[in-house]
CSV table of C-alpha atoms in Angstrom, one decimal:
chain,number,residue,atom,x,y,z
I,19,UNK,CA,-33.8,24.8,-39.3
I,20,UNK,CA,-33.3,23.5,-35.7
I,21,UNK,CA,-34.1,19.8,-36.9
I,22,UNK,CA,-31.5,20.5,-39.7
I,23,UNK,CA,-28.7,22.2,-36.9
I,24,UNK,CA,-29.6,19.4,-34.7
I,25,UNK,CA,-28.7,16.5,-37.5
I,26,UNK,CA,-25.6,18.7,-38.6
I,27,UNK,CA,-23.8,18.4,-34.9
I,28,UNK,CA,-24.8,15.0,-34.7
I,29,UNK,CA,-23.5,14.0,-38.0
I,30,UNK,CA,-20.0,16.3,-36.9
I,31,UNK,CA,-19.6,14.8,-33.6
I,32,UNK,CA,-20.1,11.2,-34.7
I,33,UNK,CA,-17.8,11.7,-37.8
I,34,UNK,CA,-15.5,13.4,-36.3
I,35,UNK,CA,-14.8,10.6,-33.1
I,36,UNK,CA,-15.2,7.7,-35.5
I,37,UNK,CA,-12.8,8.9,-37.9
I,38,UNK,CA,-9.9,9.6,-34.9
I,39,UNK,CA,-7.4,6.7,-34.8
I,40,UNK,CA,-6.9,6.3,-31.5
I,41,UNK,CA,-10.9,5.5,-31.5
I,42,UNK,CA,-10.6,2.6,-33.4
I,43,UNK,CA,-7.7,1.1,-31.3
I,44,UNK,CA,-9.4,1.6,-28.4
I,45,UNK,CA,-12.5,0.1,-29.5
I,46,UNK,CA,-11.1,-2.6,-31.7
I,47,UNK,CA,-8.7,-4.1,-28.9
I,48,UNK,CA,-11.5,-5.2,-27.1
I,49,UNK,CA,-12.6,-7.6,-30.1
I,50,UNK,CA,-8.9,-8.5,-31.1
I,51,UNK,CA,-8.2,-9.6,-27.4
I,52,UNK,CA,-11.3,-11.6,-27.6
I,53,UNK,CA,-10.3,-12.7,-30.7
I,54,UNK,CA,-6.8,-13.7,-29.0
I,55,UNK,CA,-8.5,-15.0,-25.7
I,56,UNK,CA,-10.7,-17.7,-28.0
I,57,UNK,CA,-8.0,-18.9,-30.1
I,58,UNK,CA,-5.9,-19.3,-27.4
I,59,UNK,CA,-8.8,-21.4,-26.0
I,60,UNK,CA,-9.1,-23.5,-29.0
I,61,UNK,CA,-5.7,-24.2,-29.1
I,62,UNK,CA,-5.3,-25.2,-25.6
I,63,UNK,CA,-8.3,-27.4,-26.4
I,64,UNK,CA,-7.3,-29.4,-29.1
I,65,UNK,CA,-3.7,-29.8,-27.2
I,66,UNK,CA,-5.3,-30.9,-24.5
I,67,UNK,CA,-7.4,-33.4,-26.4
I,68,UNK,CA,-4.7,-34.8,-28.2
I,69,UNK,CA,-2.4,-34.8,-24.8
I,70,UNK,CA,-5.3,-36.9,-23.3
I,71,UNK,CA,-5.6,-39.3,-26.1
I,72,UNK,CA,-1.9,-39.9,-26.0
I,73,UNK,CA,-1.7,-40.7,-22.2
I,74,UNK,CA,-4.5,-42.9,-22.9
I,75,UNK,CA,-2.4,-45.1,-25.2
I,76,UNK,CA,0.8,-44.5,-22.9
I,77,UNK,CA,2.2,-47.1,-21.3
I,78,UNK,CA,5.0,-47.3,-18.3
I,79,UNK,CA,5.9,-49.8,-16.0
I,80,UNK,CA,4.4,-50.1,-12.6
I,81,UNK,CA,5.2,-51.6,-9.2
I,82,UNK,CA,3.0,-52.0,-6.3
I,83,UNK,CA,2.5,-52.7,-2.6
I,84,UNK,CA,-0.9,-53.2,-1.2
I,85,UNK,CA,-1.2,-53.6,2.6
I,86,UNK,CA,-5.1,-53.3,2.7
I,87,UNK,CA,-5.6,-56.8,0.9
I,88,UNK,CA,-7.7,-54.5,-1.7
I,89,UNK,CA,-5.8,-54.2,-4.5
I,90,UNK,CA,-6.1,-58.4,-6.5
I,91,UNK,CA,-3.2,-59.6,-8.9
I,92,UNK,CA,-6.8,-59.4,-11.7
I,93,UNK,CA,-6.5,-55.6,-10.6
I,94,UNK,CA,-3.5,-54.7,-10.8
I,95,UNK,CA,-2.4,-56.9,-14.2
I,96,UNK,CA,-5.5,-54.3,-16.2
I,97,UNK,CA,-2.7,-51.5,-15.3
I,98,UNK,CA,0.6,-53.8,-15.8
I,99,UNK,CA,1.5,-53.3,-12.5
I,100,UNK,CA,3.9,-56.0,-10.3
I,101,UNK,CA,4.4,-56.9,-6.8
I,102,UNK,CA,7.3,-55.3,-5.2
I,103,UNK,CA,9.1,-57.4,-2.8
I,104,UNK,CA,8.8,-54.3,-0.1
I,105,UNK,CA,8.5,-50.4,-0.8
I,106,UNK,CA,12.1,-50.3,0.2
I,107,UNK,CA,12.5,-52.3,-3.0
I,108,UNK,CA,9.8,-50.2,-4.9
I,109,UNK,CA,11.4,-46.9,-4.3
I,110,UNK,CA,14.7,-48.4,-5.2
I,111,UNK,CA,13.2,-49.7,-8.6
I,112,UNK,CA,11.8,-46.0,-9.0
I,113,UNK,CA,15.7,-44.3,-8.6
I,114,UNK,CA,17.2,-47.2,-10.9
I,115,UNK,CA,15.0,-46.8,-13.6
I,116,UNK,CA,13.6,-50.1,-13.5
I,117,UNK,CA,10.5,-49.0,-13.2
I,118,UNK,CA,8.3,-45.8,-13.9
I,119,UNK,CA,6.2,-45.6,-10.7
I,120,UNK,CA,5.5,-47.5,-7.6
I,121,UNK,CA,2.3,-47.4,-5.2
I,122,UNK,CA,2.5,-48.0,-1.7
I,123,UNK,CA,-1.3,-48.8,-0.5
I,124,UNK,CA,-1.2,-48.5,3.2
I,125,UNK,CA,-3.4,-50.8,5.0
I,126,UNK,CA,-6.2,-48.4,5.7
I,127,UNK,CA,-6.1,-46.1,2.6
I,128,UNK,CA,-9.3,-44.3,3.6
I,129,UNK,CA,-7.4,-42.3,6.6
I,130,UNK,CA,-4.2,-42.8,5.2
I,131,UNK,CA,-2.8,-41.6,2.4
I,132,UNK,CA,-1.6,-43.7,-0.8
I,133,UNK,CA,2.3,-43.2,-1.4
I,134,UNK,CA,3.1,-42.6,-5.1
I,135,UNK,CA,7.0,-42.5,-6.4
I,136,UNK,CA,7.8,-42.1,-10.1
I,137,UNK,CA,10.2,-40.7,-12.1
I,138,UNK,CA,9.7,-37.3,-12.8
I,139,UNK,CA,8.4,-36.4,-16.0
I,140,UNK,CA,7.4,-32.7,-15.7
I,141,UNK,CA,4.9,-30.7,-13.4
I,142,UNK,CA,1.9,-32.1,-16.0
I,143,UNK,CA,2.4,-34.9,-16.7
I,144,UNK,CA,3.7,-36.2,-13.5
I,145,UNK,CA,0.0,-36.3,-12.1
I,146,UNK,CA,-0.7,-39.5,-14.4
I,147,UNK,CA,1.1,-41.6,-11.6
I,148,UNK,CA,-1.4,-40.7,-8.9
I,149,UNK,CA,-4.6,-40.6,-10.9
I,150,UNK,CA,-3.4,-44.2,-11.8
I,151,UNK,CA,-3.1,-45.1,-8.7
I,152,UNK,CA,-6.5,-43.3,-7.5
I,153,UNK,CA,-7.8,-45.8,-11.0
I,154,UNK,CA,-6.3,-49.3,-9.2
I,155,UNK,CA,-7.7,-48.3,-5.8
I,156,UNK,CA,-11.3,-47.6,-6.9
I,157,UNK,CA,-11.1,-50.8,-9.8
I,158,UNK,CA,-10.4,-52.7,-6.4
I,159,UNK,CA,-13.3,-51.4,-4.3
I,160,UNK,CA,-15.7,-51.6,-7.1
I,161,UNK,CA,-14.8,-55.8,-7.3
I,162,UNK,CA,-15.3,-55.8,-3.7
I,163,UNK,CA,-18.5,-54.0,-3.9
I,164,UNK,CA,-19.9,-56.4,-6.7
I,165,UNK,CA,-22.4,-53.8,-7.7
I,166,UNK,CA,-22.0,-51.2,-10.3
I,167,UNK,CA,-24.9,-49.2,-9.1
I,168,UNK,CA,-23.6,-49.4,-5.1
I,169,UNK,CA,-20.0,-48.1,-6.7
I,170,UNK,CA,-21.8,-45.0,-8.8
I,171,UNK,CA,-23.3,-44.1,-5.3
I,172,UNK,CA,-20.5,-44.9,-3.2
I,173,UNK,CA,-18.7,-42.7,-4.7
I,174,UNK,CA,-20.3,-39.6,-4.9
I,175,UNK,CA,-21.1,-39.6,-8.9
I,176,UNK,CA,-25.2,-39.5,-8.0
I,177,UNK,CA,-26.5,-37.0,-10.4
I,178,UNK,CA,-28.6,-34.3,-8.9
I,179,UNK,CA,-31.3,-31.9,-10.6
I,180,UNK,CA,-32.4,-29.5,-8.6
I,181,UNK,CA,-35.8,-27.7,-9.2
I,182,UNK,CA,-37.0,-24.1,-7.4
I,183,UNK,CA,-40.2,-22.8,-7.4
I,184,UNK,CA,-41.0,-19.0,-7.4
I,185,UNK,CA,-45.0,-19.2,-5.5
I,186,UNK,CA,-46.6,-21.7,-7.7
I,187,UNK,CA,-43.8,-21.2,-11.0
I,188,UNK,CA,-40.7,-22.9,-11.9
I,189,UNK,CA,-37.7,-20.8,-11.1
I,190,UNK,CA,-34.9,-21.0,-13.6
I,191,UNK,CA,-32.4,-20.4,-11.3
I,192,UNK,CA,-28.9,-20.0,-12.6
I,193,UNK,CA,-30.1,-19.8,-16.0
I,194,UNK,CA,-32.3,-16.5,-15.2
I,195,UNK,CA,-29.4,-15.0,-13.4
I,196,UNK,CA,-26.7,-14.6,-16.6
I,197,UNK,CA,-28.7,-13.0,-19.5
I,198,UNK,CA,-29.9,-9.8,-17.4
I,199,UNK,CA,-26.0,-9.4,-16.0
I,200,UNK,CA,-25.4,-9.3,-20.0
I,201,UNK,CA,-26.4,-5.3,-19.9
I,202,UNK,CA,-23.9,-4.8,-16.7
I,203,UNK,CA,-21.4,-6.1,-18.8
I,204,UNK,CA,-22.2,-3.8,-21.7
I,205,UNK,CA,-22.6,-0.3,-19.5
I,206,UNK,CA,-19.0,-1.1,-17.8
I,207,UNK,CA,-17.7,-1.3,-21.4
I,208,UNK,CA,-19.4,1.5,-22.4
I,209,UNK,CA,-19.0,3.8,-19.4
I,210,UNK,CA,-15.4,2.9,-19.6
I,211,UNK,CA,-14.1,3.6,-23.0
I,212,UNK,CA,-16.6,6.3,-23.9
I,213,UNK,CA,-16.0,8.2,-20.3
I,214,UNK,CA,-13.1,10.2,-22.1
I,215,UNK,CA,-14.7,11.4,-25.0
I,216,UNK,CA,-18.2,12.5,-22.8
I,217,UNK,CA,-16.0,14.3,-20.8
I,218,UNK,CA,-14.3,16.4,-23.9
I,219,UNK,CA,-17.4,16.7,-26.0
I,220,UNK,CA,-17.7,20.0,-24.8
I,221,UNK,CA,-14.2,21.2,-23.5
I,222,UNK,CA,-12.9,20.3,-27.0
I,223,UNK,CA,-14.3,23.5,-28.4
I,224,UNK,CA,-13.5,25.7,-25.4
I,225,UNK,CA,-10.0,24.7,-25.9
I,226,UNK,CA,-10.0,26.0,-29.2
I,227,UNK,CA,-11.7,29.2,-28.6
I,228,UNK,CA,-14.4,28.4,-30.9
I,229,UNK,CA,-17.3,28.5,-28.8
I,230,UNK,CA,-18.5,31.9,-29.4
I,231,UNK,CA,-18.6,31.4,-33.4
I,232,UNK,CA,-20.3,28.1,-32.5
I,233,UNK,CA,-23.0,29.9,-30.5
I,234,UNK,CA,-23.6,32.4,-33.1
I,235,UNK,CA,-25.5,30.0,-35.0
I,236,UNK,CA,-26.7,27.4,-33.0
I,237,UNK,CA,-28.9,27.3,-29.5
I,238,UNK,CA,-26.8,26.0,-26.5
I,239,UNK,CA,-29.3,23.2,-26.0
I,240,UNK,CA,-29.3,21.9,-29.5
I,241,UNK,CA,-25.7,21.7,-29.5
I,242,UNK,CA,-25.2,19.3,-26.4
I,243,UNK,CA,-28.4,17.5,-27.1
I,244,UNK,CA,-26.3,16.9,-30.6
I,245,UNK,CA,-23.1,15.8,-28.4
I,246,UNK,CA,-25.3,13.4,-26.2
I,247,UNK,CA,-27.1,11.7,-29.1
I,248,UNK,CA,-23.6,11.4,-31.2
I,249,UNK,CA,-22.7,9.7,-28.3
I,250,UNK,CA,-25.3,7.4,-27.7
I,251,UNK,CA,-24.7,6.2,-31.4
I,252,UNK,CA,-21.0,5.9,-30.7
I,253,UNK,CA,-22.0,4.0,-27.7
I,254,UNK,CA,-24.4,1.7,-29.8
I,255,UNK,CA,-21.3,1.1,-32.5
I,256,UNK,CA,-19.0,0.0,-29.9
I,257,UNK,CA,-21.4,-1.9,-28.7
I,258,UNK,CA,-21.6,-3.8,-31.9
I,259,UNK,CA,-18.1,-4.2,-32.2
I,260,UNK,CA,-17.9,-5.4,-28.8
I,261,UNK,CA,-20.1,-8.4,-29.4
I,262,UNK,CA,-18.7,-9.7,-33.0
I,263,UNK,CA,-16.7,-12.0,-31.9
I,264,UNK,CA,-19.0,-13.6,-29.6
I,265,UNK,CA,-21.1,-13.9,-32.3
I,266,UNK,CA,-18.4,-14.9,-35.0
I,267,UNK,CA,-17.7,-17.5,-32.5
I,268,UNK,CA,-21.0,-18.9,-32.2
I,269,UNK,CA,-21.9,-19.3,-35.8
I,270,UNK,CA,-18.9,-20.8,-36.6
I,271,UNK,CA,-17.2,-21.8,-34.1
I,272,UNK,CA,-20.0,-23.6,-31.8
I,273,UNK,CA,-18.3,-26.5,-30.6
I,274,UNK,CA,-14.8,-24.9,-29.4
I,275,UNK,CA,-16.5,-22.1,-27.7
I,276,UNK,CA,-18.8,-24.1,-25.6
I,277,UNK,CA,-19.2,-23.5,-22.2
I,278,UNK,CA,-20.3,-27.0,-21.6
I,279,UNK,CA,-17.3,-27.6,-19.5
I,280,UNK,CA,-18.5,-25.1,-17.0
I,281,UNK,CA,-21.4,-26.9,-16.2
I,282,UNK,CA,-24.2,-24.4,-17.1
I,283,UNK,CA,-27.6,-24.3,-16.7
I,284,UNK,CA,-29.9,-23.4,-19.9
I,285,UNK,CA,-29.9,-19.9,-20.3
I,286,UNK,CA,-33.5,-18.4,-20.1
I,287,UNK,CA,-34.2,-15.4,-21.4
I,288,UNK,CA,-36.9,-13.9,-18.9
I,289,UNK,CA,-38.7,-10.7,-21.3
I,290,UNK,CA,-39.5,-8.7,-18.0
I,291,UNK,CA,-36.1,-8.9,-16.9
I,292,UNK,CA,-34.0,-7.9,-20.1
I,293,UNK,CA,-36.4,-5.3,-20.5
I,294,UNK,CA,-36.0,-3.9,-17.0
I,295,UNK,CA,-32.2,-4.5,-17.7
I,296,UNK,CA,-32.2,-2.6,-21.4
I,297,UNK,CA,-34.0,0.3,-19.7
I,298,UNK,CA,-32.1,0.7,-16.7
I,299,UNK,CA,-28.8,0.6,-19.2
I,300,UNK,CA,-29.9,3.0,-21.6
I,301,UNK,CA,-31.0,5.7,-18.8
I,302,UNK,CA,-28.1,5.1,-16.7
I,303,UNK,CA,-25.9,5.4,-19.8
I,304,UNK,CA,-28.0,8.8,-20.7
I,305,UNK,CA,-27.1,10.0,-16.9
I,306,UNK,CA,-23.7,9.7,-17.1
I,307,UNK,CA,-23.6,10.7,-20.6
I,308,UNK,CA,-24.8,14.3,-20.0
I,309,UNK,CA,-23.2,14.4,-16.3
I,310,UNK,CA,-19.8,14.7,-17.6
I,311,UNK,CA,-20.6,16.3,-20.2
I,312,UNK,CA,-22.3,19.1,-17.5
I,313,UNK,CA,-18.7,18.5,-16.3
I,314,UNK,CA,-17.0,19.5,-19.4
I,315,UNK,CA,-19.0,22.7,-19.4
I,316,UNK,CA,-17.3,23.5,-16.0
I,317,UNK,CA,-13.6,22.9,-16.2
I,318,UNK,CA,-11.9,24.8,-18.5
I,319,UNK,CA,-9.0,22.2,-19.6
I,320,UNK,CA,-9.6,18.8,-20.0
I,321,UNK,CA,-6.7,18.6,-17.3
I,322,UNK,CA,-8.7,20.0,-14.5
I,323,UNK,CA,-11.8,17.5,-15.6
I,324,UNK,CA,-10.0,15.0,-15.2
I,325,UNK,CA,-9.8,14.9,-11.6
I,326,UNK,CA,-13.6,14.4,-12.1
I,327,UNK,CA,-13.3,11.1,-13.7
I,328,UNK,CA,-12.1,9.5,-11.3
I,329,UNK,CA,-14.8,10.5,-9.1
I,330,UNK,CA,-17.2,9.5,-11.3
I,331,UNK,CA,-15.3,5.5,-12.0
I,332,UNK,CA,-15.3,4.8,-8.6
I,333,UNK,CA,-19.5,5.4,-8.4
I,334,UNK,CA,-19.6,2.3,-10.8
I,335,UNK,CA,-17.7,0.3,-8.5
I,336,UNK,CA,-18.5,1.0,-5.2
I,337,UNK,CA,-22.2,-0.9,-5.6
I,338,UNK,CA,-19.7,-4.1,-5.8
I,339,UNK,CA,-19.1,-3.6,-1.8
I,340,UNK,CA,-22.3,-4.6,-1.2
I,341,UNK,CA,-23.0,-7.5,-3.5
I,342,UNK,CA,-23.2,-10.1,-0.4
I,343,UNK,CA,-26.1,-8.3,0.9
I,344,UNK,CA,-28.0,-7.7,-2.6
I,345,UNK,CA,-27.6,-11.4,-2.4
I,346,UNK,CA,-28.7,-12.2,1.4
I,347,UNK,CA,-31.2,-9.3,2.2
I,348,UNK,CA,-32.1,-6.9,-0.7
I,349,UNK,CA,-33.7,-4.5,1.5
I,350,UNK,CA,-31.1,-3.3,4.0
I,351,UNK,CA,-30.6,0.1,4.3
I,352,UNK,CA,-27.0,0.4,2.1
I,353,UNK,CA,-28.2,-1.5,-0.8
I,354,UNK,CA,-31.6,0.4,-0.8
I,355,UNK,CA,-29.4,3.7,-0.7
I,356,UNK,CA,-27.8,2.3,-3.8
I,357,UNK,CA,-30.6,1.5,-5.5
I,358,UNK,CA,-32.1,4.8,-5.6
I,359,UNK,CA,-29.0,7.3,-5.3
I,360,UNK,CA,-28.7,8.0,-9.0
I,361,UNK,CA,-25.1,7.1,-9.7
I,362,UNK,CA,-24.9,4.1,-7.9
I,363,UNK,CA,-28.3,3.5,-9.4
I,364,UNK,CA,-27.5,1.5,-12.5
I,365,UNK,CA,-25.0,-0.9,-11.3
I,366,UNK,CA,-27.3,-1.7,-8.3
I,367,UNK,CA,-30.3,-1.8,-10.2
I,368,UNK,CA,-28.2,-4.4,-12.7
I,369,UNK,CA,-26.9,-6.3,-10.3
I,370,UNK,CA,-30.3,-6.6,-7.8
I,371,UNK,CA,-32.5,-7.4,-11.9
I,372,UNK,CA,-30.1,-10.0,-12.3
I,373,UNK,CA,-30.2,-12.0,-9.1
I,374,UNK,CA,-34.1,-11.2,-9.4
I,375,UNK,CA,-34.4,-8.9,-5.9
I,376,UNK,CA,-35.4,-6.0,-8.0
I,377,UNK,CA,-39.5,-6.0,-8.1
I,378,UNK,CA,-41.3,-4.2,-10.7
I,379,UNK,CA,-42.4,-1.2,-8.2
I,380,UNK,CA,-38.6,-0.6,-7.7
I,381,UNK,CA,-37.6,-0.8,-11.1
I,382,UNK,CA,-39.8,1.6,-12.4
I,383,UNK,CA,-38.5,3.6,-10.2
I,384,UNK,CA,-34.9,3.6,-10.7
I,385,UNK,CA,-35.6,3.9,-14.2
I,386,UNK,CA,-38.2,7.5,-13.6
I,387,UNK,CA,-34.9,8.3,-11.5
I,388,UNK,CA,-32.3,7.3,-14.1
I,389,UNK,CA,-34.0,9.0,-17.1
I,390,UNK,CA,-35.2,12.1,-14.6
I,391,UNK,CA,-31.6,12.6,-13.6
I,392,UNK,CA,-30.8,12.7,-17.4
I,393,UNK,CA,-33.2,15.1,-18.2
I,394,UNK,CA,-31.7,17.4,-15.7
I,395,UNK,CA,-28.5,17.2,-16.2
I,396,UNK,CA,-29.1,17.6,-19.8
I,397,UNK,CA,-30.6,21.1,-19.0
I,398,UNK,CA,-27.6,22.1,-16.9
I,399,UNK,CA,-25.3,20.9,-18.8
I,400,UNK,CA,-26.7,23.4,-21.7
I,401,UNK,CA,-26.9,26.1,-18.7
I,402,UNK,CA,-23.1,25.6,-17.9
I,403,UNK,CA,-22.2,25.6,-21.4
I,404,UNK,CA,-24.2,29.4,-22.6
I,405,UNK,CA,-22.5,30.9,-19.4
I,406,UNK,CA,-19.3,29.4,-19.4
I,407,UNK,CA,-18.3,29.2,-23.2
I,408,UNK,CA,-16.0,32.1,-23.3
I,409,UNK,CA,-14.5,31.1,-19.3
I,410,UNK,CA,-11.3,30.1,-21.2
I,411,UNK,CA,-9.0,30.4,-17.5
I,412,UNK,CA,-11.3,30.1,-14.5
I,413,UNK,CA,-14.0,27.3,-13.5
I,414,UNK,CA,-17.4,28.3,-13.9
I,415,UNK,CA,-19.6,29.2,-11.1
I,416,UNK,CA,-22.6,26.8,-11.0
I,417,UNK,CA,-24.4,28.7,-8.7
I,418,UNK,CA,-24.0,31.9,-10.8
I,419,UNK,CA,-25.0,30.1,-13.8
I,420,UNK,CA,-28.1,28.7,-12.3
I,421,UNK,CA,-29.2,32.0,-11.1
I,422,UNK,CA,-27.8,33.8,-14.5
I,423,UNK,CA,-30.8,33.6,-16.5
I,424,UNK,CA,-31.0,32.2,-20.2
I,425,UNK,CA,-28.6,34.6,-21.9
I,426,UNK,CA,-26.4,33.1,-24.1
I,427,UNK,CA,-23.1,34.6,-26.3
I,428,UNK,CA,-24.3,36.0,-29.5
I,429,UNK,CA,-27.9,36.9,-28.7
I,430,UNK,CA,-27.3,40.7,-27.9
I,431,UNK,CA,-25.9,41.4,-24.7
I,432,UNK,CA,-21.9,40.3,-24.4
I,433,UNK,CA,-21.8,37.5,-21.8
I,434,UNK,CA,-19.5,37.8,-18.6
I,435,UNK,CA,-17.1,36.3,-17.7
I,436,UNK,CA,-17.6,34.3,-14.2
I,437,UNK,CA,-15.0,35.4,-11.7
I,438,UNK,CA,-14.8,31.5,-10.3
């Protein structure tokens, strides 16, 4: 019968938010602005691709001055530039219309600066004239250089691979790093749009005066254990929905989405780690889960509980202050307090798994903390809820609850109201 009461309020609680409107347009604007984001991304793509392909075939009339002696008349005729008699002259050309751009190349351009003039064409595409005339000056110096290899290294374009070791095994460095951040990601998104609906699981029914009916036929403790598990497979939909279009997009949409432009390492997926990370996301997401839910079971209108939220947001966030020294020294005295204070917990513990300070030791215990904290406030959440269902006007005493034994409406004895 419990097993079957149990099922019933999860079935209720999950119906009942999935069905809401204002559920669904919370949860599917995340997916439509991703949605947005990436076709906005492949537009700007293939405009930019097509933009470049046009400037490659554009053509516009150049004049040039070249006081260093760099700059040959072999040069400058592969860009169909011409001498100008002086850059009096060029700029004048410039103004008439006679010609599109002119280059002054001062006679020491490496600690002076190349003057460009052209006609103006728009803020974007008016930076064709100096990356022309960057093309002509390095064309020059590569001729002067007479070796392809000595130009490649002159200027700058050695490629670099960089290798770390962890003791005796390859690091993966950046690549490590991302996939473990993936579940910070996910309990932001979760903590923030579900935060709302934790916190009026329970105040729902107290604002309706339905609690005592509610009670008659159901213990205290399977009805929020109900709430938190509807919740958690709320959470798990959203989650879902969340992470379609990223998906979408990489099936079928591979190429426009790639991050290849970013310059990305391989992304390796480390098992320790993303398991470390799941676990440390699903019992911080259980601790806040039931905390405001033990909230709930205090206030008695959802107005008053929500000066609690806030509260509660800004433990997610302030971890962030002390990102430099996750980074730098893992072990100083704030970022340890984070680590193991539970609700800075999960952020920290995210953060430190992802940047690979968090050691095994640690992580097991922030995650006995996470899912101890849960447990706990699981059972005073119930405790607030049997002594202050019927405290329809006045916050309910914690410390009168605590010590209030494990009465609860329905079972005999009329509860009491708390005075405050």
């Amino acid at each position: 019968m419990a097993r079957h009461n149990l099922g019933t309020v999860i079935g209720f609680e999950f119906v009942r938010t999935v069905t809401k409107r204002r559920f669904w347009i919370g949860t599917l604007a995340v997916p439509v602005i991703m949605a947005i984001v990436f076709g906005l991304i492949f537009l700007s793509n293939t405009t930019t691709d097509t933009a470049a392909e046009a400037q490659k075939s554009a053509q516009f009339r150049i004049s040039y001055t070249d006081a260093s002696g760099l700059v040959t008349a072999g040069d400058a005729a592969l860009f169909r530039a011409r001498p100008a008699g002086s850059p009096d002259a060029g700029i004048r050309a410039v103004q008439s219309g006679t010609v599109d751009a002119y280059f002054d190349f001062p006679a020491h351009p490496e600690s002076t600066a190349v003057r460009v003039y052209g006609t103006d064409r728009g803020i974007f595409e008016n930076g064709k004239y100096g990356a022309v005339a960057q093309a002509m000056l390095a064309r020059a110096v590569e001729q002067k250089i007479a070796s392809p290899q000595l130009s490649t290294l002159a200027a700058g374009k050695a490629q670099i691979d960089t290798v770390t070791f962890e003791g005796s095994r390859e690091s993966g460095g950046l690549g490590t790093v991302v996939p473990p951040l993936i579940f910070l990601v996910i309990f932001y998104g979760l903590i923030v749009l579900l935060a709302g609906q934790m916190l009026n699981s329970t105040l729902e029914e107290k604002e309706n005066r339905v609690t005592e009916m509610i009670l008659t036929t159901l213990k205290p403790t399977t009805l929020i254990a109900g709430k938190v598990i509807a919740l958690f497979a709320i959470g798990l939909l959203q989650m879902i929905v969340f992470t379609s279009p990223i998906v979408i997009g990489a099936l079928f949409f591979p190429g426009e989405l790639s991050l290849s432009a970013l310059d990305l390492p391989p992304l390796i997926f480390d098992p320790v780690r993303m398991t470390v990370g799941f676990l440390i996301l699903v019992g911080g997401f259980a601790l806040f889960t039931t905390t405001l839910v033990a909230i709930g079971a205090v206030m008695p209108t959802a107005k008053e509980a929500g000066n609690f939220m806030g509260v509660m947001m800004a433990l997610i966030f302030v971890p962030f202050y002390a990102v430099a020294l996750m980074v730098s020294d893992p072990h100083a005295v704030i970022v340890q307090i984070f680590t193991y204070f539970p609700f800075s917990a999960p952020v920290t513990a995210l953060l430190r798994n992802g940047f690979g300070s968090l050691n095994l030791l640690e992580a097991g215990i922030v995650i006995a903390i996470l899912f101890g904290g849960a447990a706990v406030m699981l059972r005073l959440a119930v405790r607030l809820f049997q002594y202050g269902s019927i405290s329809y006007t006045s916050k309910v005493s914690i410390r009168t609850a605590l010590r209030g034994g494990s009465r609860r409406p329905g079972s005999g004895a009329a509860p009491t109201t708390p005075a405050g």
